Amino acid sequence: TGFSRLRLFLIRIPVLAIVAIGAALPAFVLMLIGALILPHAGEPSVTASDVGRLLLSLVLNVGIYALIAYGIGVAIRSTGGAIALALGLNLIGISLFNLITLAVPSVEPWLLDSALTRVSDGGDTSIAIAIVALIVWPAVFLAIGLVRALRTEA
């Protein structure tokens, strides 16, 4: 293509995030329509704040997991493997990481699901730590993928 692997790697990051979020938007719209139309049996109606938090949660969850999957995919050079590992991280790995908090409770704010919850829904932990954790988690996987991408260029 005439482009360096580094440039191709970096160009794909925002494109991937946009595509992943765009793919999740129909589900968001359907859920929003359902929340607005269906009866709530004594529950207060949906507010703009609720919609904003839901949208933020969608963007963060989908975007971060897409970046993690991309880093894994570049590192192992397998789309199927990347999907399996990212899904395993989401379904099993996060639960295993949460077990660490039983022994070392101070790590909880640094865990991916805790940080996602803190930023999108609020909580007791530091918002600064949560934001740093949300930057570090995908950055580690992207760095691993970048190292692999640059090694195959040489």
JSON list of C-alpha atoms in Angstrom, two decimals:
[
{"chain": "A", "resi": 1, "resn": "THR", "atom": "CA", "xyz": [0.00, 0.00, 0.00]},
{"chain": "A", "resi": 2, "resn": "GLY", "atom": "CA", "xyz": [3.00, 2.30, 0.33]},
{"chain": "A", "resi": 3, "resn": "PHE", "atom": "CA", "xyz": [2.13, 3.18, 3.93]},
{"chain": "A", "resi": 4, "resn": "SER", "atom": "CA", "xyz": [4.17, 2.11, 6.91]},
{"chain": "A", "resi": 5, "resn": "ARG", "atom": "CA", "xyz": [2.68, -0.42, 9.30]},
{"chain": "A", "resi": 6, "resn": "LEU", "atom": "CA", "xyz": [2.71, 2.21, 12.03]},
{"chain": "A", "resi": 7, "resn": "ARG", "atom": "CA", "xyz": [0.60, 4.56, 9.95]},
{"chain": "A", "resi": 8, "resn": "LEU", "atom": "CA", "xyz": [-1.85, 1.81, 9.00]},
{"chain": "A", "resi": 9, "resn": "PHE", "atom": "CA", "xyz": [-2.08, 0.71, 12.64]},
{"chain": "A", "resi": 10, "resn": "LEU", "atom": "CA", "xyz": [-2.82, 4.25, 13.83]},
{"chain": "A", "resi": 11, "resn": "ILE", "atom": "CA", "xyz": [-5.31, 5.05, 11.05]},
{"chain": "A", "resi": 12, "resn": "ARG", "atom": "CA", "xyz": [-7.38, 1.97, 11.90]},
{"chain": "A", "resi": 13, "resn": "ILE", "atom": "CA", "xyz": [-7.86, 2.94, 15.57]},
{"chain": "A", "resi": 14, "resn": "PRO", "atom": "CA", "xyz": [-10.38, 5.80, 15.14]},
{"chain": "A", "resi": 15, "resn": "VAL", "atom": "CA", "xyz": [-12.03, 4.04, 12.21]},
{"chain": "A", "resi": 16, "resn": "LEU", "atom": "CA", "xyz": [-12.54, 0.92, 14.30]},
{"chain": "A", "resi": 17, "resn": "ALA", "atom": "CA", "xyz": [-13.98, 2.90, 17.22]},
{"chain": "A", "resi": 18, "resn": "ILE", "atom": "CA", "xyz": [-16.40, 4.75, 14.92]},
{"chain": "A", "resi": 19, "resn": "VAL", "atom": "CA", "xyz": [-17.52, 1.56, 13.15]},
{"chain": "A", "resi": 20, "resn": "ALA", "atom": "CA", "xyz": [-17.99, -0.34, 16.42]},
{"chain": "A", "resi": 21, "resn": "ILE", "atom": "CA", "xyz": [-20.01, 2.46, 17.99]},
{"chain": "A", "resi": 22, "resn": "GLY", "atom": "CA", "xyz": [-22.01, 2.88, 14.78]},
{"chain": "A", "resi": 23, "resn": "ALA", "atom": "CA", "xyz": [-22.81, -0.83, 14.78]},
{"chain": "A", "resi": 24, "resn": "ALA", "atom": "CA", "xyz": [-24.10, -0.58, 18.36]},
{"chain": "A", "resi": 25, "resn": "LEU", "atom": "CA", "xyz": [-26.25, 2.52, 17.76]},
{"chain": "A", "resi": 26, "resn": "PRO", "atom": "CA", "xyz": [-29.29, 0.65, 16.36]},
{"chain": "A", "resi": 27, "resn": "ALA", "atom": "CA", "xyz": [-29.49, -1.35, 19.59]},
{"chain": "A", "resi": 28, "resn": "PHE", "atom": "CA", "xyz": [-29.23, 1.89, 21.56]},
{"chain": "A", "resi": 29, "resn": "VAL", "atom": "CA", "xyz": [-32.02, 3.50, 19.54]},
{"chain": "A", "resi": 30, "resn": "LEU", "atom": "CA", "xyz": [-34.26, 0.44, 19.92]},
{"chain": "A", "resi": 31, "resn": "MET", "atom": "CA", "xyz": [-33.65, 0.38, 23.67]},
{"chain": "A", "resi": 32, "resn": "LEU", "atom": "CA", "xyz": [-34.36, 4.11, 23.91]},
{"chain": "A", "resi": 33, "resn": "ILE", "atom": "CA", "xyz": [-37.62, 3.76, 21.96]},
{"chain": "A", "resi": 34, "resn": "GLY", "atom": "CA", "xyz": [-38.66, 0.89, 24.23]},
{"chain": "A", "resi": 35, "resn": "ALA", "atom": "CA", "xyz": [-37.85, 2.89, 27.35]},
{"chain": "A", "resi": 36, "resn": "LEU", "atom": "CA", "xyz": [-39.85, 5.86, 26.13]},
{"chain": "A", "resi": 37, "resn": "ILE", "atom": "CA", "xyz": [-42.89, 3.95, 24.82]},
{"chain": "A", "resi": 38, "resn": "LEU", "atom": "CA", "xyz": [-43.37, 0.98, 27.15]},
{"chain": "A", "resi": 39, "resn": "PRO", "atom": "CA", "xyz": [-45.13, 1.54, 30.47]},
{"chain": "A", "resi": 40, "resn": "HIS", "atom": "CA", "xyz": [-42.97, 1.89, 33.57]},
{"chain": "A", "resi": 41, "resn": "ALA", "atom": "CA", "xyz": [-45.32, 0.66, 36.34]},
{"chain": "A", "resi": 42, "resn": "GLY", "atom": "CA", "xyz": [-44.75, 3.42, 38.85]},
{"chain": "A", "resi": 43, "resn": "GLU", "atom": "CA", "xyz": [-41.21, 4.23, 37.73]},
{"chain": "A", "resi": 44, "resn": "PRO", "atom": "CA", "xyz": [-40.37, 7.81, 36.79]},
{"chain": "A", "resi": 45, "resn": "SER", "atom": "CA", "xyz": [-40.05, 8.49, 33.09]},
{"chain": "A", "resi": 46, "resn": "VAL", "atom": "CA", "xyz": [-36.73, 8.46, 31.29]},
{"chain": "A", "resi": 47, "resn": "THR", "atom": "CA", "xyz": [-34.84, 11.75, 31.62]},
{"chain": "A", "resi": 48, "resn": "ALA", "atom": "CA", "xyz": [-32.27, 13.35, 29.36]},
{"chain": "A", "resi": 49, "resn": "SER", "atom": "CA", "xyz": [-29.67, 12.55, 32.01]},
{"chain": "A", "resi": 50, "resn": "ASP", "atom": "CA", "xyz": [-30.58, 8.85, 31.79]},
{"chain": "A", "resi": 51, "resn": "VAL", "atom": "CA", "xyz": [-30.21, 8.92, 28.01]},
{"chain": "A", "resi": 52, "resn": "GLY", "atom": "CA", "xyz": [-26.88, 10.73, 28.29]},
{"chain": "A", "resi": 53, "resn": "ARG", "atom": "CA", "xyz": [-25.50, 8.21, 30.79]},
{"chain": "A", "resi": 54, "resn": "LEU", "atom": "CA", "xyz": [-26.69, 5.33, 28.64]},
{"chain": "A", "resi": 55, "resn": "LEU", "atom": "CA", "xyz": [-25.06, 6.81, 25.54]},
{"chain": "A", "resi": 56, "resn": "LEU", "atom": "CA", "xyz": [-21.82, 7.46, 27.44]},
{"chain": "A", "resi": 57, "resn": "SER", "atom": "CA", "xyz": [-21.86, 3.89, 28.72]},
{"chain": "A", "resi": 58, "resn": "LEU", "atom": "CA", "xyz": [-22.42, 2.56, 25.19]},
{"chain": "A", "resi": 59, "resn": "VAL", "atom": "CA", "xyz": [-19.60, 4.63, 23.70]},
{"chain": "A", "resi": 60, "resn": "LEU", "atom": "CA", "xyz": [-17.16, 3.73, 26.47]},
{"chain": "A", "resi": 61, "resn": "ASN", "atom": "CA", "xyz": [-17.94, 0.01, 26.61]},
{"chain": "A", "resi": 62, "resn": "VAL", "atom": "CA", "xyz": [-18.05, -0.56, 22.87]},
{"chain": "A", "resi": 63, "resn": "GLY", "atom": "CA", "xyz": [-15.13, 1.72, 22.10]},
{"chain": "A", "resi": 64, "resn": "ILE", "atom": "CA", "xyz": [-12.80, 0.34, 24.75]},
{"chain": "A", "resi": 65, "resn": "TYR", "atom": "CA", "xyz": [-13.58, -3.31, 24.06]},
{"chain": "A", "resi": 66, "resn": "ALA", "atom": "CA", "xyz": [-13.16, -2.66, 20.31]},
{"chain": "A", "resi": 67, "resn": "LEU", "atom": "CA", "xyz": [-9.71, -1.17, 20.94]},
{"chain": "A", "resi": 68, "resn": "ILE", "atom": "CA", "xyz": [-8.74, -4.09, 23.17]},
{"chain": "A", "resi": 69, "resn": "ALA", "atom": "CA", "xyz": [-9.91, -6.56, 20.51]},
{"chain": "A", "resi": 70, "resn": "TYR", "atom": "CA", "xyz": [-7.99, -4.64, 17.84]},
{"chain": "A", "resi": 71, "resn": "GLY", "atom": "CA", "xyz": [-4.79, -4.77, 19.89]},
{"chain": "A", "resi": 72, "resn": "ILE", "atom": "CA", "xyz": [-5.24, -8.49, 20.49]},
{"chain": "A", "resi": 73, "resn": "GLY", "atom": "CA", "xyz": [-6.08, -9.09, 16.82]},
{"chain": "A", "resi": 74, "resn": "VAL", "atom": "CA", "xyz": [-2.97, -7.33, 15.58]},
{"chain": "A", "resi": 75, "resn": "ALA", "atom": "CA", "xyz": [-0.83, -9.12, 18.16]},
{"chain": "A", "resi": 76, "resn": "ILE", "atom": "CA", "xyz": [-2.01, -12.63, 17.30]},
{"chain": "A", "resi": 77, "resn": "ARG", "atom": "CA", "xyz": [-2.83, -11.87, 13.65]},
{"chain": "A", "resi": 78, "resn": "SER", "atom": "CA", "xyz": [-6.14, -13.69, 13.83]},
{"chain": "A", "resi": 79, "resn": "THR", "atom": "CA", "xyz": [-9.58, -12.14, 13.73]},
{"chain": "A", "resi": 80, "resn": "GLY", "atom": "CA", "xyz": [-11.29, -15.20, 15.18]},
{"chain": "A", "resi": 81, "resn": "GLY", "atom": "CA", "xyz": [-8.70, -15.49, 17.92]},
{"chain": "A", "resi": 82, "resn": "ALA", "atom": "CA", "xyz": [-9.02, -11.80, 18.72]},
{"chain": "A", "resi": 83, "resn": "ILE", "atom": "CA", "xyz": [-12.78, -12.08, 19.04]},
{"chain": "A", "resi": 84, "resn": "ALA", "atom": "CA", "xyz": [-12.47, -15.16, 21.25]},
{"chain": "A", "resi": 85, "resn": "LEU", "atom": "CA", "xyz": [-9.83, -13.57, 23.50]},
{"chain": "A", "resi": 86, "resn": "ALA", "atom": "CA", "xyz": [-11.68, -10.26, 23.80]},
{"chain": "A", "resi": 87, "resn": "LEU", "atom": "CA", "xyz": [-14.92, -12.07, 24.57]},
{"chain": "A", "resi": 88, "resn": "GLY", "atom": "CA", "xyz": [-13.11, -14.27, 27.08]},
{"chain": "A", "resi": 89, "resn": "LEU", "atom": "CA", "xyz": [-11.63, -11.19, 28.71]},
{"chain": "A", "resi": 90, "resn": "ASN", "atom": "CA", "xyz": [-15.07, -9.62, 28.92]},
{"chain": "A", "resi": 91, "resn": "LEU", "atom": "CA", "xyz": [-16.93, -12.68, 30.20]},
{"chain": "A", "resi": 92, "resn": "ILE", "atom": "CA", "xyz": [-14.32, -14.54, 32.24]},
{"chain": "A", "resi": 93, "resn": "GLY", "atom": "CA", "xyz": [-11.22, -12.41, 32.67]},
{"chain": "A", "resi": 94, "resn": "ILE", "atom": "CA", "xyz": [-12.99, -9.47, 34.28]},
{"chain": "A", "resi": 95, "resn": "SER", "atom": "CA", "xyz": [-14.60, -11.81, 36.82]},
{"chain": "A", "resi": 96, "resn": "LEU", "atom": "CA", "xyz": [-11.21, -13.31, 37.62]},
{"chain": "A", "resi": 97, "resn": "PHE", "atom": "CA", "xyz": [-9.72, -9.84, 38.02]},
{"chain": "A", "resi": 98, "resn": "ASN", "atom": "CA", "xyz": [-12.55, -9.01, 40.40]},
{"chain": "A", "resi": 99, "resn": "LEU", "atom": "CA", "xyz": [-11.45, -11.91, 42.60]},
{"chain": "A", "resi": 100, "resn": "ILE", "atom": "CA", "xyz": [-8.19, -10.03, 43.14]},
{"chain": "A", "resi": 101, "resn": "THR", "atom": "CA", "xyz": [-10.16, -7.32, 44.93]},
{"chain": "A", "resi": 102, "resn": "LEU", "atom": "CA", "xyz": [-11.02, -9.82, 47.67]},
{"chain": "A", "resi": 103, "resn": "ALA", "atom": "CA", "xyz": [-7.33, -10.00, 48.58]},
{"chain": "A", "resi": 104, "resn": "VAL", "atom": "CA", "xyz": [-6.30, -6.49, 47.53]},
{"chain": "A", "resi": 105, "resn": "PRO", "atom": "CA", "xyz": [-9.31, -4.12, 47.63]},
{"chain": "A", "resi": 106, "resn": "SER", "atom": "CA", "xyz": [-7.20, -1.12, 46.58]},
{"chain": "A", "resi": 107, "resn": "VAL", "atom": "CA", "xyz": [-6.96, -2.47, 43.01]},
{"chain": "A", "resi": 108, "resn": "GLU", "atom": "CA", "xyz": [-10.70, -2.26, 42.40]},
{"chain": "A", "resi": 109, "resn": "PRO", "atom": "CA", "xyz": [-10.73, 1.29, 40.94]},
{"chain": "A", "resi": 110, "resn": "TRP", "atom": "CA", "xyz": [-8.14, 0.17, 38.37]},
{"chain": "A", "resi": 111, "resn": "LEU", "atom": "CA", "xyz": [-10.22, -2.74, 37.05]},
{"chain": "A", "resi": 112, "resn": "LEU", "atom": "CA", "xyz": [-11.88, -2.17, 33.71]},
{"chain": "A", "resi": 113, "resn": "ASP", "atom": "CA", "xyz": [-15.47, -2.81, 34.73]},
{"chain": "A", "resi": 114, "resn": "SER", "atom": "CA", "xyz": [-15.12, -0.67, 37.87]},
{"chain": "A", "resi": 115, "resn": "ALA", "atom": "CA", "xyz": [-13.67, 2.18, 35.86]},
{"chain": "A", "resi": 116, "resn": "LEU", "atom": "CA", "xyz": [-16.39, 1.92, 33.19]},
{"chain": "A", "resi": 117, "resn": "THR", "atom": "CA", "xyz": [-19.09, 1.93, 35.86]},
{"chain": "A", "resi": 118, "resn": "ARG", "atom": "CA", "xyz": [-17.52, 4.86, 37.71]},
{"chain": "A", "resi": 119, "resn": "VAL", "atom": "CA", "xyz": [-17.29, 7.05, 34.62]},
{"chain": "A", "resi": 120, "resn": "SER", "atom": "CA", "xyz": [-20.70, 6.22, 33.17]},
{"chain": "A", "resi": 121, "resn": "ASP", "atom": "CA", "xyz": [-22.83, 5.74, 36.31]},
{"chain": "A", "resi": 122, "resn": "GLY", "atom": "CA", "xyz": [-20.94, 7.41, 39.14]},
{"chain": "A", "resi": 123, "resn": "GLY", "atom": "CA", "xyz": [-19.71, 5.86, 42.33]},
{"chain": "A", "resi": 124, "resn": "ASP", "atom": "CA", "xyz": [-17.46, 6.28, 45.31]},
{"chain": "A", "resi": 125, "resn": "THR", "atom": "CA", "xyz": [-14.05, 5.83, 43.70]},
{"chain": "A", "resi": 126, "resn": "SER", "atom": "CA", "xyz": [-11.91, 8.56, 42.19]},
{"chain": "A", "resi": 127, "resn": "ILE", "atom": "CA", "xyz": [-12.99, 9.71, 38.75]},
{"chain": "A", "resi": 128, "resn": "ALA", "atom": "CA", "xyz": [-9.37, 10.53, 37.90]},
{"chain": "A", "resi": 129, "resn": "ILE", "atom": "CA", "xyz": [-8.25, 6.96, 38.62]},
{"chain": "A", "resi": 130, "resn": "ALA", "atom": "CA", "xyz": [-11.18, 5.65, 36.56]},
{"chain": "A", "resi": 131, "resn": "ILE", "atom": "CA", "xyz": [-10.25, 7.82, 33.57]},
{"chain": "A", "resi": 132, "resn": "VAL", "atom": "CA", "xyz": [-6.59, 6.80, 33.79]},
{"chain": "A", "resi": 133, "resn": "ALA", "atom": "CA", "xyz": [-7.64, 3.13, 34.00]},
{"chain": "A", "resi": 134, "resn": "LEU", "atom": "CA", "xyz": [-9.83, 3.57, 30.90]},
{"chain": "A", "resi": 135, "resn": "ILE", "atom": "CA", "xyz": [-6.83, 4.94, 29.04]},
{"chain": "A", "resi": 136, "resn": "VAL", "atom": "CA", "xyz": [-4.35, 2.36, 30.33]},
{"chain": "A", "resi": 137, "resn": "TRP", "atom": "CA", "xyz": [-6.39, -0.80, 29.63]},
{"chain": "A", "resi": 138, "resn": "PRO", "atom": "CA", "xyz": [-6.76, -0.33, 25.85]},
{"chain": "A", "resi": 139, "resn": "ALA", "atom": "CA", "xyz": [-3.33, 1.32, 25.62]},
{"chain": "A", "resi": 140, "resn": "VAL", "atom": "CA", "xyz": [-1.63, -1.83, 26.95]},
{"chain": "A", "resi": 141, "resn": "PHE", "atom": "CA", "xyz": [-3.35, -4.05, 24.39]},
{"chain": "A", "resi": 142, "resn": "LEU", "atom": "CA", "xyz": [-2.76, -1.55, 21.59]},
{"chain": "A", "resi": 143, "resn": "ALA", "atom": "CA", "xyz": [0.93, -1.32, 22.54]},
{"chain": "A", "resi": 144, "resn": "ILE", "atom": "CA", "xyz": [1.24, -5.11, 22.39]},
{"chain": "A", "resi": 145, "resn": "GLY", "atom": "CA", "xyz": [-0.41, -5.07, 18.96]},
{"chain": "A", "resi": 146, "resn": "LEU", "atom": "CA", "xyz": [1.81, -2.23, 17.79]},
{"chain": "A", "resi": 147, "resn": "VAL", "atom": "CA", "xyz": [4.97, -4.06, 18.82]},
{"chain": "A", "resi": 148, "resn": "ARG", "atom": "CA", "xyz": [3.82, -7.06, 16.83]},
{"chain": "A", "resi": 149, "resn": "ALA", "atom": "CA", "xyz": [2.90, -4.91, 13.82]},
{"chain": "A", "resi": 150, "resn": "LEU", "atom": "CA", "xyz": [6.27, -3.18, 13.79]},
{"chain": "A", "resi": 151, "resn": "ARG", "atom": "CA", "xyz": [8.17, -6.46, 14.19]},
{"chain": "A", "resi": 152, "resn": "THR", "atom": "CA", "xyz": [6.53, -7.94, 11.11]},
{"chain": "A", "resi": 153, "resn": "GLU", "atom": "CA", "xyz": [7.57, -4.87, 9.11]},
{"chain": "A", "resi": 154, "resn": "ALA", "atom": "CA", "xyz": [11.27, -5.34, 9.77]}
]
